[in-house]
Short mmCIF file of N, CA and C in Angstrom, two decimals:
data_model
loop_
_atom_site.label_atom_id
_atom_site.label_comp_id
_atom_site.label_asym_id
_atom_site.label_seq_id
_atom_site.Cartn_x
_atom_site.Cartn_y
_atom_site.Cartn_z
N MET N 20 31.25 -6.89 -33.22
CA MET N 20 29.95 -6.27 -33.00
C MET N 20 29.96 -5.63 -31.62
N LYS N 21 29.58 -4.37 -31.57
CA LYS N 21 29.51 -3.63 -30.33
C LYS N 21 28.05 -3.63 -29.85
N ASN N 22 27.84 -3.90 -28.58
CA ASN N 22 26.49 -3.90 -28.03
C ASN N 22 26.39 -2.94 -26.87
N GLU N 23 25.57 -1.93 -27.02
CA GLU N 23 25.19 -1.07 -25.92
C GLU N 23 23.72 -1.32 -25.70
N ARG N 24 23.21 -0.93 -24.56
CA ARG N 24 21.81 -1.17 -24.25
C ARG N 24 20.90 -0.59 -25.35
N GLY N 25 20.20 -1.47 -26.07
CA GLY N 25 19.25 -1.05 -27.08
C GLY N 25 19.87 -0.61 -28.40
N ILE N 26 21.16 -0.84 -28.59
CA ILE N 26 21.83 -0.43 -29.82
C ILE N 26 22.63 -1.61 -30.37
N ILE N 27 22.50 -1.85 -31.67
CA ILE N 27 23.31 -2.86 -32.35
C ILE N 27 24.23 -2.11 -33.30
N GLN N 28 25.53 -2.40 -33.22
CA GLN N 28 26.50 -1.75 -34.10
C GLN N 28 27.40 -2.81 -34.71
N LEU N 29 27.54 -2.75 -36.03
CA LEU N 29 28.42 -3.66 -36.77
C LEU N 29 29.26 -2.84 -37.74
N THR N 30 30.50 -3.26 -37.93
CA THR N 30 31.36 -2.62 -38.91
C THR N 30 32.15 -3.70 -39.64
N ASP N 31 32.29 -3.51 -40.94
CA ASP N 31 33.06 -4.43 -41.76
C ASP N 31 33.68 -3.63 -42.90
N VAL N 32 34.74 -4.16 -43.48
CA VAL N 32 35.35 -3.52 -44.65
C VAL N 32 35.08 -4.42 -45.84
N MET N 33 34.53 -3.80 -46.89
CA MET N 33 34.25 -4.53 -48.13
C MET N 33 35.20 -4.02 -49.20
N ALA N 34 35.63 -4.91 -50.04
CA ALA N 34 36.64 -4.59 -51.05
C ALA N 34 36.04 -3.95 -52.30
N TYR N 35 35.06 -3.08 -52.10
CA TYR N 35 34.38 -2.43 -53.21
C TYR N 35 34.18 -0.96 -52.89
N PRO N 36 34.03 -0.12 -53.91
CA PRO N 36 33.85 1.31 -53.67
C PRO N 36 32.46 1.61 -53.07
N PRO N 37 32.33 2.76 -52.41
CA PRO N 37 31.04 3.13 -51.82
C PRO N 37 29.88 3.09 -52.81
N ALA N 38 30.10 3.46 -54.07
CA ALA N 38 29.01 3.49 -55.06
C ALA N 38 28.36 2.11 -55.21
N CYS N 39 29.15 1.08 -55.17
CA CYS N 39 28.63 -0.27 -55.34
C CYS N 39 27.80 -0.69 -54.12
N ILE N 40 28.28 -0.38 -52.94
CA ILE N 40 27.56 -0.73 -51.71
C ILE N 40 26.29 0.11 -51.60
N TRP N 41 26.39 1.40 -51.95
CA TRP N 41 25.23 2.29 -51.93
C TRP N 41 24.11 1.73 -52.79
N LYS N 42 24.46 1.24 -53.96
CA LYS N 42 23.46 0.67 -54.88
C LYS N 42 22.75 -0.50 -54.21
N ALA N 43 23.47 -1.37 -53.55
CA ALA N 43 22.86 -2.52 -52.88
C ALA N 43 21.97 -2.09 -51.71
N LEU N 44 22.32 -0.99 -51.05
CA LEU N 44 21.52 -0.50 -49.93
C LEU N 44 20.23 0.18 -50.37
N THR N 45 20.24 0.80 -51.55
CA THR N 45 19.14 1.67 -51.93
C THR N 45 18.33 1.24 -53.16
N ASP N 46 18.74 0.20 -53.83
CA ASP N 46 18.01 -0.30 -54.99
C ASP N 46 17.03 -1.39 -54.51
N PRO N 47 15.72 -1.23 -54.76
CA PRO N 47 14.75 -2.20 -54.24
C PRO N 47 15.01 -3.64 -54.68
N THR N 48 15.41 -3.85 -55.91
CA THR N 48 15.66 -5.21 -56.39
C THR N 48 16.82 -5.85 -55.66
N LEU N 49 17.92 -5.10 -55.48
CA LEU N 49 19.08 -5.63 -54.76
C LEU N 49 18.78 -5.79 -53.28
N HIS N 50 18.09 -4.81 -52.70
CA HIS N 50 17.76 -4.86 -51.26
C HIS N 50 16.97 -6.14 -50.94
N ALA N 51 16.05 -6.50 -51.83
CA ALA N 51 15.25 -7.71 -51.63
C ALA N 51 16.11 -8.97 -51.65
N GLN N 52 17.24 -8.92 -52.32
CA GLN N 52 18.12 -10.10 -52.41
C GLN N 52 18.90 -10.34 -51.12
N TRP N 53 19.21 -9.27 -50.37
CA TRP N 53 20.02 -9.48 -49.16
C TRP N 53 19.26 -9.28 -47.86
N TRP N 54 18.09 -8.58 -47.91
CA TRP N 54 17.35 -8.43 -46.65
C TRP N 54 15.85 -8.56 -46.85
N ALA N 55 15.18 -7.53 -47.37
CA ALA N 55 13.72 -7.57 -47.43
C ALA N 55 13.22 -6.81 -48.66
N ALA N 56 12.13 -7.30 -49.22
CA ALA N 56 11.51 -6.63 -50.36
C ALA N 56 10.76 -5.39 -49.90
N GLY N 57 10.79 -4.37 -50.74
CA GLY N 57 10.07 -3.14 -50.45
C GLY N 57 10.53 -2.03 -51.38
N ASP N 58 9.75 -0.98 -51.43
CA ASP N 58 10.04 0.14 -52.33
C ASP N 58 11.02 1.13 -51.69
N ILE N 59 12.16 0.63 -51.27
CA ILE N 59 13.18 1.47 -50.65
C ILE N 59 13.80 2.38 -51.70
N ARG N 60 14.11 3.61 -51.33
CA ARG N 60 14.87 4.48 -52.22
C ARG N 60 15.51 5.59 -51.40
N ALA N 61 16.58 6.12 -51.93
CA ALA N 61 17.37 7.15 -51.23
C ALA N 61 16.79 8.53 -51.47
N GLN N 62 15.67 8.78 -50.81
CA GLN N 62 15.00 10.08 -50.93
C GLN N 62 14.46 10.42 -49.54
N GLN N 63 15.01 11.46 -48.93
CA GLN N 63 14.58 11.84 -47.59
C GLN N 63 13.07 12.08 -47.57
N GLY N 64 12.41 11.52 -46.55
CA GLY N 64 10.96 11.63 -46.42
C GLY N 64 10.18 10.53 -47.11
N HIS N 65 10.87 9.72 -47.94
CA HIS N 65 10.19 8.63 -48.64
C HIS N 65 9.69 7.60 -47.63
N ARG N 66 8.40 7.26 -47.73
CA ARG N 66 7.80 6.23 -46.89
C ARG N 66 7.68 4.95 -47.70
N PHE N 67 8.02 3.84 -47.07
CA PHE N 67 7.96 2.55 -47.75
C PHE N 67 7.69 1.46 -46.73
N THR N 68 7.41 0.28 -47.23
CA THR N 68 7.15 -0.87 -46.37
C THR N 68 8.12 -1.98 -46.74
N LEU N 69 8.70 -2.61 -45.73
CA LEU N 69 9.55 -3.78 -45.97
C LEU N 69 8.77 -5.03 -45.59
N ASP N 70 8.81 -6.03 -46.46
CA ASP N 70 8.16 -7.30 -46.21
C ASP N 70 9.13 -8.19 -45.45
N MET N 71 8.89 -8.33 -44.15
CA MET N 71 9.79 -9.08 -43.29
C MET N 71 9.32 -10.52 -43.08
N GLY N 72 8.57 -11.05 -44.05
CA GLY N 72 8.13 -12.44 -43.99
C GLY N 72 7.29 -12.71 -42.75
N ALA N 73 7.73 -13.63 -41.92
CA ALA N 73 6.99 -14.03 -40.72
C ALA N 73 6.76 -12.87 -39.74
N TRP N 74 7.57 -11.83 -39.84
CA TRP N 74 7.45 -10.67 -38.94
C TRP N 74 6.56 -9.59 -39.54
N GLY N 75 5.99 -9.85 -40.71
CA GLY N 75 5.01 -8.95 -41.29
C GLY N 75 5.59 -7.78 -42.07
N LEU N 76 4.69 -6.91 -42.48
CA LEU N 76 5.06 -5.71 -43.23
C LEU N 76 5.44 -4.63 -42.23
N GLN N 77 6.61 -4.03 -42.44
CA GLN N 77 7.11 -3.02 -41.50
C GLN N 77 7.19 -1.66 -42.18
N PRO N 78 6.42 -0.68 -41.69
CA PRO N 78 6.48 0.66 -42.27
C PRO N 78 7.79 1.35 -41.91
N CYS N 79 8.33 2.09 -42.88
CA CYS N 79 9.61 2.77 -42.71
C CYS N 79 9.54 4.16 -43.35
N GLU N 80 10.47 5.03 -42.96
CA GLU N 80 10.60 6.34 -43.58
C GLU N 80 12.06 6.75 -43.60
N VAL N 81 12.53 7.18 -44.77
CA VAL N 81 13.91 7.63 -44.93
C VAL N 81 14.08 8.96 -44.18
N ILE N 82 15.09 9.02 -43.31
CA ILE N 82 15.30 10.22 -42.50
C ILE N 82 16.62 10.92 -42.80
N ALA N 83 17.55 10.26 -43.48
CA ALA N 83 18.82 10.91 -43.83
C ALA N 83 19.40 10.27 -45.08
N VAL N 84 19.85 11.13 -45.99
CA VAL N 84 20.48 10.67 -47.22
C VAL N 84 21.67 11.57 -47.52
N GLU N 85 22.85 10.98 -47.54
CA GLU N 85 24.05 11.63 -48.05
C GLU N 85 24.63 10.61 -49.03
N PRO N 86 24.35 10.77 -50.33
CA PRO N 86 24.71 9.75 -51.30
C PRO N 86 26.13 9.20 -51.13
N GLU N 87 26.17 7.87 -51.08
CA GLU N 87 27.40 7.10 -50.94
C GLU N 87 28.10 7.31 -49.59
N HIS N 88 27.40 7.92 -48.62
CA HIS N 88 27.99 8.13 -47.28
C HIS N 88 27.05 7.71 -46.15
N VAL N 89 25.82 8.22 -46.14
CA VAL N 89 24.88 7.94 -45.04
C VAL N 89 23.49 7.66 -45.61
N PHE N 90 22.89 6.58 -45.11
CA PHE N 90 21.52 6.24 -45.45
C PHE N 90 20.85 5.78 -44.17
N ALA N 91 19.81 6.50 -43.73
CA ALA N 91 19.14 6.15 -42.48
C ALA N 91 17.63 6.18 -42.67
N PHE N 92 16.97 5.26 -41.96
CA PHE N 92 15.52 5.25 -42.01
C PHE N 92 14.93 4.75 -40.70
N SER N 93 13.74 5.28 -40.40
CA SER N 93 12.96 4.77 -39.27
C SER N 93 12.43 3.41 -39.69
N PHE N 94 12.44 2.46 -38.76
CA PHE N 94 12.05 1.09 -39.06
C PHE N 94 10.96 0.64 -38.09
N ALA N 95 9.95 -0.04 -38.62
CA ALA N 95 8.85 -0.59 -37.83
C ALA N 95 8.13 0.52 -37.06
N ILE N 96 7.77 1.56 -37.82
CA ILE N 96 7.10 2.72 -37.23
C ILE N 96 5.77 2.27 -36.60
N GLY N 97 5.58 2.65 -35.35
CA GLY N 97 4.36 2.32 -34.64
C GLY N 97 4.44 1.07 -33.79
N THR N 98 5.49 0.26 -33.98
CA THR N 98 5.67 -0.93 -33.14
C THR N 98 7.03 -0.88 -32.45
N LEU N 99 8.10 -1.08 -33.19
CA LEU N 99 9.44 -1.01 -32.59
C LEU N 99 9.96 0.42 -32.52
N ASP N 100 9.65 1.21 -33.55
CA ASP N 100 10.13 2.59 -33.62
C ASP N 100 11.65 2.69 -33.44
N THR N 101 12.37 1.96 -34.28
CA THR N 101 13.83 1.99 -34.24
C THR N 101 14.36 2.73 -35.46
N THR N 102 15.67 2.94 -35.46
CA THR N 102 16.33 3.62 -36.57
C THR N 102 17.50 2.77 -37.05
N ILE N 103 17.58 2.62 -38.37
CA ILE N 103 18.69 1.90 -39.00
C ILE N 103 19.51 2.93 -39.77
N THR N 104 20.81 2.98 -39.46
CA THR N 104 21.71 3.93 -40.13
C THR N 104 22.89 3.17 -40.71
N TRP N 105 23.11 3.37 -42.00
CA TRP N 105 24.27 2.83 -42.71
C TRP N 105 25.23 3.98 -42.97
N ARG N 106 26.51 3.78 -42.68
CA ARG N 106 27.56 4.76 -42.98
C ARG N 106 28.63 4.07 -43.83
N LEU N 107 29.00 4.74 -44.91
CA LEU N 107 30.02 4.22 -45.82
C LEU N 107 31.21 5.18 -45.80
N THR N 108 32.39 4.63 -45.50
CA THR N 108 33.60 5.44 -45.43
C THR N 108 34.66 4.81 -46.32
N PRO N 109 35.15 5.54 -47.33
CA PRO N 109 36.19 4.97 -48.19
C PRO N 109 37.43 4.60 -47.39
N GLU N 110 38.01 3.47 -47.71
CA GLU N 110 39.26 3.01 -47.10
C GLU N 110 40.35 3.23 -48.14
N THR N 111 41.15 4.26 -47.98
CA THR N 111 42.14 4.62 -49.00
C THR N 111 43.24 3.57 -49.16
N LYS N 112 43.62 2.91 -48.08
CA LYS N 112 44.70 1.92 -48.18
C LYS N 112 44.28 0.69 -48.98
N SER N 113 43.02 0.29 -48.85
CA SER N 113 42.58 -0.94 -49.50
C SER N 113 41.70 -0.69 -50.72
N ASN N 114 41.38 0.57 -51.00
CA ASN N 114 40.44 0.92 -52.06
C ASN N 114 39.06 0.30 -51.83
N GLY N 115 38.78 -0.06 -50.59
CA GLY N 115 37.48 -0.62 -50.24
C GLY N 115 36.65 0.41 -49.48
N THR N 116 35.67 -0.10 -48.75
CA THR N 116 34.76 0.76 -48.01
C THR N 116 34.50 0.17 -46.64
N ARG N 117 34.60 1.02 -45.61
CA ARG N 117 34.20 0.63 -44.26
C ARG N 117 32.68 0.82 -44.21
N VAL N 118 31.97 -0.27 -43.92
CA VAL N 118 30.52 -0.28 -43.86
C VAL N 118 30.11 -0.40 -42.40
N SER N 119 29.43 0.62 -41.90
CA SER N 119 28.98 0.61 -40.50
C SER N 119 27.47 0.62 -40.46
N LEU N 120 26.93 -0.25 -39.64
CA LEU N 120 25.50 -0.34 -39.42
C LEU N 120 25.23 -0.03 -37.96
N GLU N 121 24.25 0.83 -37.72
CA GLU N 121 23.77 1.06 -36.36
C GLU N 121 22.26 0.91 -36.38
N HIS N 122 21.75 0.03 -35.56
CA HIS N 122 20.31 -0.16 -35.41
C HIS N 122 20.00 0.19 -33.96
N ASN N 123 19.34 1.32 -33.74
CA ASN N 123 19.12 1.75 -32.36
C ASN N 123 17.67 2.11 -32.09
N GLY N 124 17.40 2.33 -30.82
CA GLY N 124 16.07 2.72 -30.38
C GLY N 124 15.24 1.59 -29.81
N PHE N 125 15.81 0.41 -29.65
CA PHE N 125 15.07 -0.71 -29.07
C PHE N 125 14.72 -0.38 -27.62
N ASN N 126 13.47 -0.56 -27.26
CA ASN N 126 13.07 -0.39 -25.87
C ASN N 126 13.25 -1.73 -25.18
N VAL N 127 14.44 -1.96 -24.65
CA VAL N 127 14.76 -3.24 -24.05
C VAL N 127 14.12 -3.44 -22.68
N ASP N 128 13.35 -2.45 -22.23
CA ASP N 128 12.62 -2.58 -20.96
C ASP N 128 11.25 -3.23 -21.16
N THR N 129 10.91 -3.53 -22.42
CA THR N 129 9.65 -4.23 -22.70
C THR N 129 9.96 -5.60 -23.29
N PRO N 130 9.09 -6.58 -23.07
CA PRO N 130 9.34 -7.91 -23.65
C PRO N 130 9.47 -7.87 -25.18
N GLN N 131 8.60 -7.12 -25.86
CA GLN N 131 8.67 -7.03 -27.32
C GLN N 131 9.98 -6.39 -27.77
N GLY N 132 10.37 -5.30 -27.13
CA GLY N 132 11.60 -4.61 -27.48
C GLY N 132 12.83 -5.48 -27.24
N MET N 133 12.85 -6.18 -26.13
CA MET N 133 13.99 -7.06 -25.83
C MET N 133 14.05 -8.23 -26.80
N ALA N 134 12.90 -8.81 -27.13
CA ALA N 134 12.87 -9.94 -28.08
C ALA N 134 13.36 -9.47 -29.45
N ALA N 135 12.91 -8.31 -29.88
CA ALA N 135 13.35 -7.78 -31.18
C ALA N 135 14.85 -7.49 -31.16
N TYR N 136 15.32 -6.89 -30.08
CA TYR N 136 16.75 -6.59 -29.95
C TYR N 136 17.58 -7.86 -30.02
N GLU N 137 17.21 -8.86 -29.25
CA GLU N 137 17.97 -10.12 -29.23
C GLU N 137 17.93 -10.81 -30.59
N GLY N 138 16.76 -10.83 -31.21
CA GLY N 138 16.65 -11.46 -32.53
C GLY N 138 17.49 -10.75 -33.58
N MET N 139 17.42 -9.43 -33.59
CA MET N 139 18.16 -8.67 -34.59
C MET N 139 19.65 -8.63 -34.28
N ARG N 140 20.00 -8.69 -33.02
CA ARG N 140 21.42 -8.74 -32.65
C ARG N 140 22.06 -10.00 -33.23
N LYS N 141 21.32 -11.09 -33.22
CA LYS N 141 21.81 -12.34 -33.79
C LYS N 141 21.68 -12.36 -35.31
N GLY N 142 20.65 -11.71 -35.83
CA GLY N 142 20.37 -11.75 -37.26
C GLY N 142 21.19 -10.82 -38.12
N TRP N 143 21.53 -9.63 -37.59
CA TRP N 143 22.25 -8.66 -38.42
C TRP N 143 23.58 -9.17 -38.97
N PRO N 144 24.39 -9.91 -38.21
CA PRO N 144 25.64 -10.42 -38.82
C PRO N 144 25.38 -11.31 -40.04
N VAL N 145 24.32 -12.10 -39.99
CA VAL N 145 23.95 -12.96 -41.12
C VAL N 145 23.52 -12.09 -42.30
N VAL N 146 22.72 -11.06 -42.03
CA VAL N 146 22.25 -10.17 -43.09
C VAL N 146 23.43 -9.43 -43.71
N LEU N 147 24.37 -9.01 -42.89
CA LEU N 147 25.56 -8.32 -43.40
C LEU N 147 26.36 -9.23 -44.34
N GLU N 148 26.44 -10.49 -44.04
CA GLU N 148 27.13 -11.43 -44.93
C GLU N 148 26.38 -11.56 -46.26
N ARG N 149 25.05 -11.57 -46.20
CA ARG N 149 24.27 -11.62 -47.45
C ARG N 149 24.47 -10.35 -48.26
N LEU N 150 24.57 -9.19 -47.57
CA LEU N 150 24.85 -7.93 -48.26
C LEU N 150 26.18 -8.03 -49.00
N LYS N 151 27.19 -8.58 -48.34
CA LYS N 151 28.51 -8.73 -48.99
C LYS N 151 28.41 -9.57 -50.26
N THR N 152 27.62 -10.63 -50.22
CA THR N 152 27.46 -11.50 -51.39
C THR N 152 26.79 -10.74 -52.52
N VAL N 153 25.76 -9.97 -52.23
CA VAL N 153 25.06 -9.20 -53.26
C VAL N 153 25.97 -8.11 -53.81
N VAL N 154 26.72 -7.45 -52.93
CA VAL N 154 27.66 -6.41 -53.38
C VAL N 154 28.69 -7.02 -54.32
N ALA N 155 29.22 -8.19 -53.97
CA ALA N 155 30.23 -8.83 -54.82
C ALA N 155 29.66 -9.16 -56.19
N SER N 156 28.44 -9.69 -56.25
CA SER N 156 27.86 -10.03 -57.56
C SER N 156 27.50 -8.77 -58.34
N THR N 157 27.05 -7.73 -57.64
CA THR N 157 26.74 -6.46 -58.31
C THR N 157 27.99 -5.81 -58.86
N ALA N 158 29.06 -5.85 -58.08
CA ALA N 158 30.32 -5.24 -58.49
C ALA N 158 30.86 -5.92 -59.75
N GLU N 159 30.74 -7.24 -59.81
CA GLU N 159 31.20 -7.97 -61.00
C GLU N 159 30.40 -7.56 -62.22
N GLY N 160 29.08 -7.41 -62.06
CA GLY N 160 28.22 -7.04 -63.18
C GLY N 160 28.41 -5.60 -63.64
N LEU N 161 28.87 -4.74 -62.72
CA LEU N 161 29.09 -3.34 -63.07
C LEU N 161 30.54 -3.00 -63.31
N ASN N 162 31.39 -4.00 -63.29
CA ASN N 162 32.84 -3.84 -63.50
C ASN N 162 33.48 -2.91 -62.48
N PHE N 163 33.11 -3.04 -61.22
CA PHE N 163 33.76 -2.27 -60.15
C PHE N 163 35.06 -2.94 -59.79
#
């Protein structure tokens, strides 16, 4: 995990094709299994809310969609005002996919921004592991 001021970056290689990971990132039912419930979908400009449990409902808006390559959205609009970007890159040697997450825009000069950054810096690796579990079960069901 790479940490720059106000930016969280994680990269992992999953043994599944981009289509399988893309489905887990953009399908509301699957998304709820590994991170948060909400009407997420891969449509630029789509506004949705993620139910973050104890952290409340977080408004979001899709800002970039390149199917099976890039999915980005504004997160916690009006409070944190951060951006989450997923990048999927095929790994030709392993027939898998390099999955990169960047969560940026934390205002670490404020107590709220720093608390959110520290919490998510610790939480994202756990969430990424849950994503891997959902991708693996989805891949088995879709014969990937």
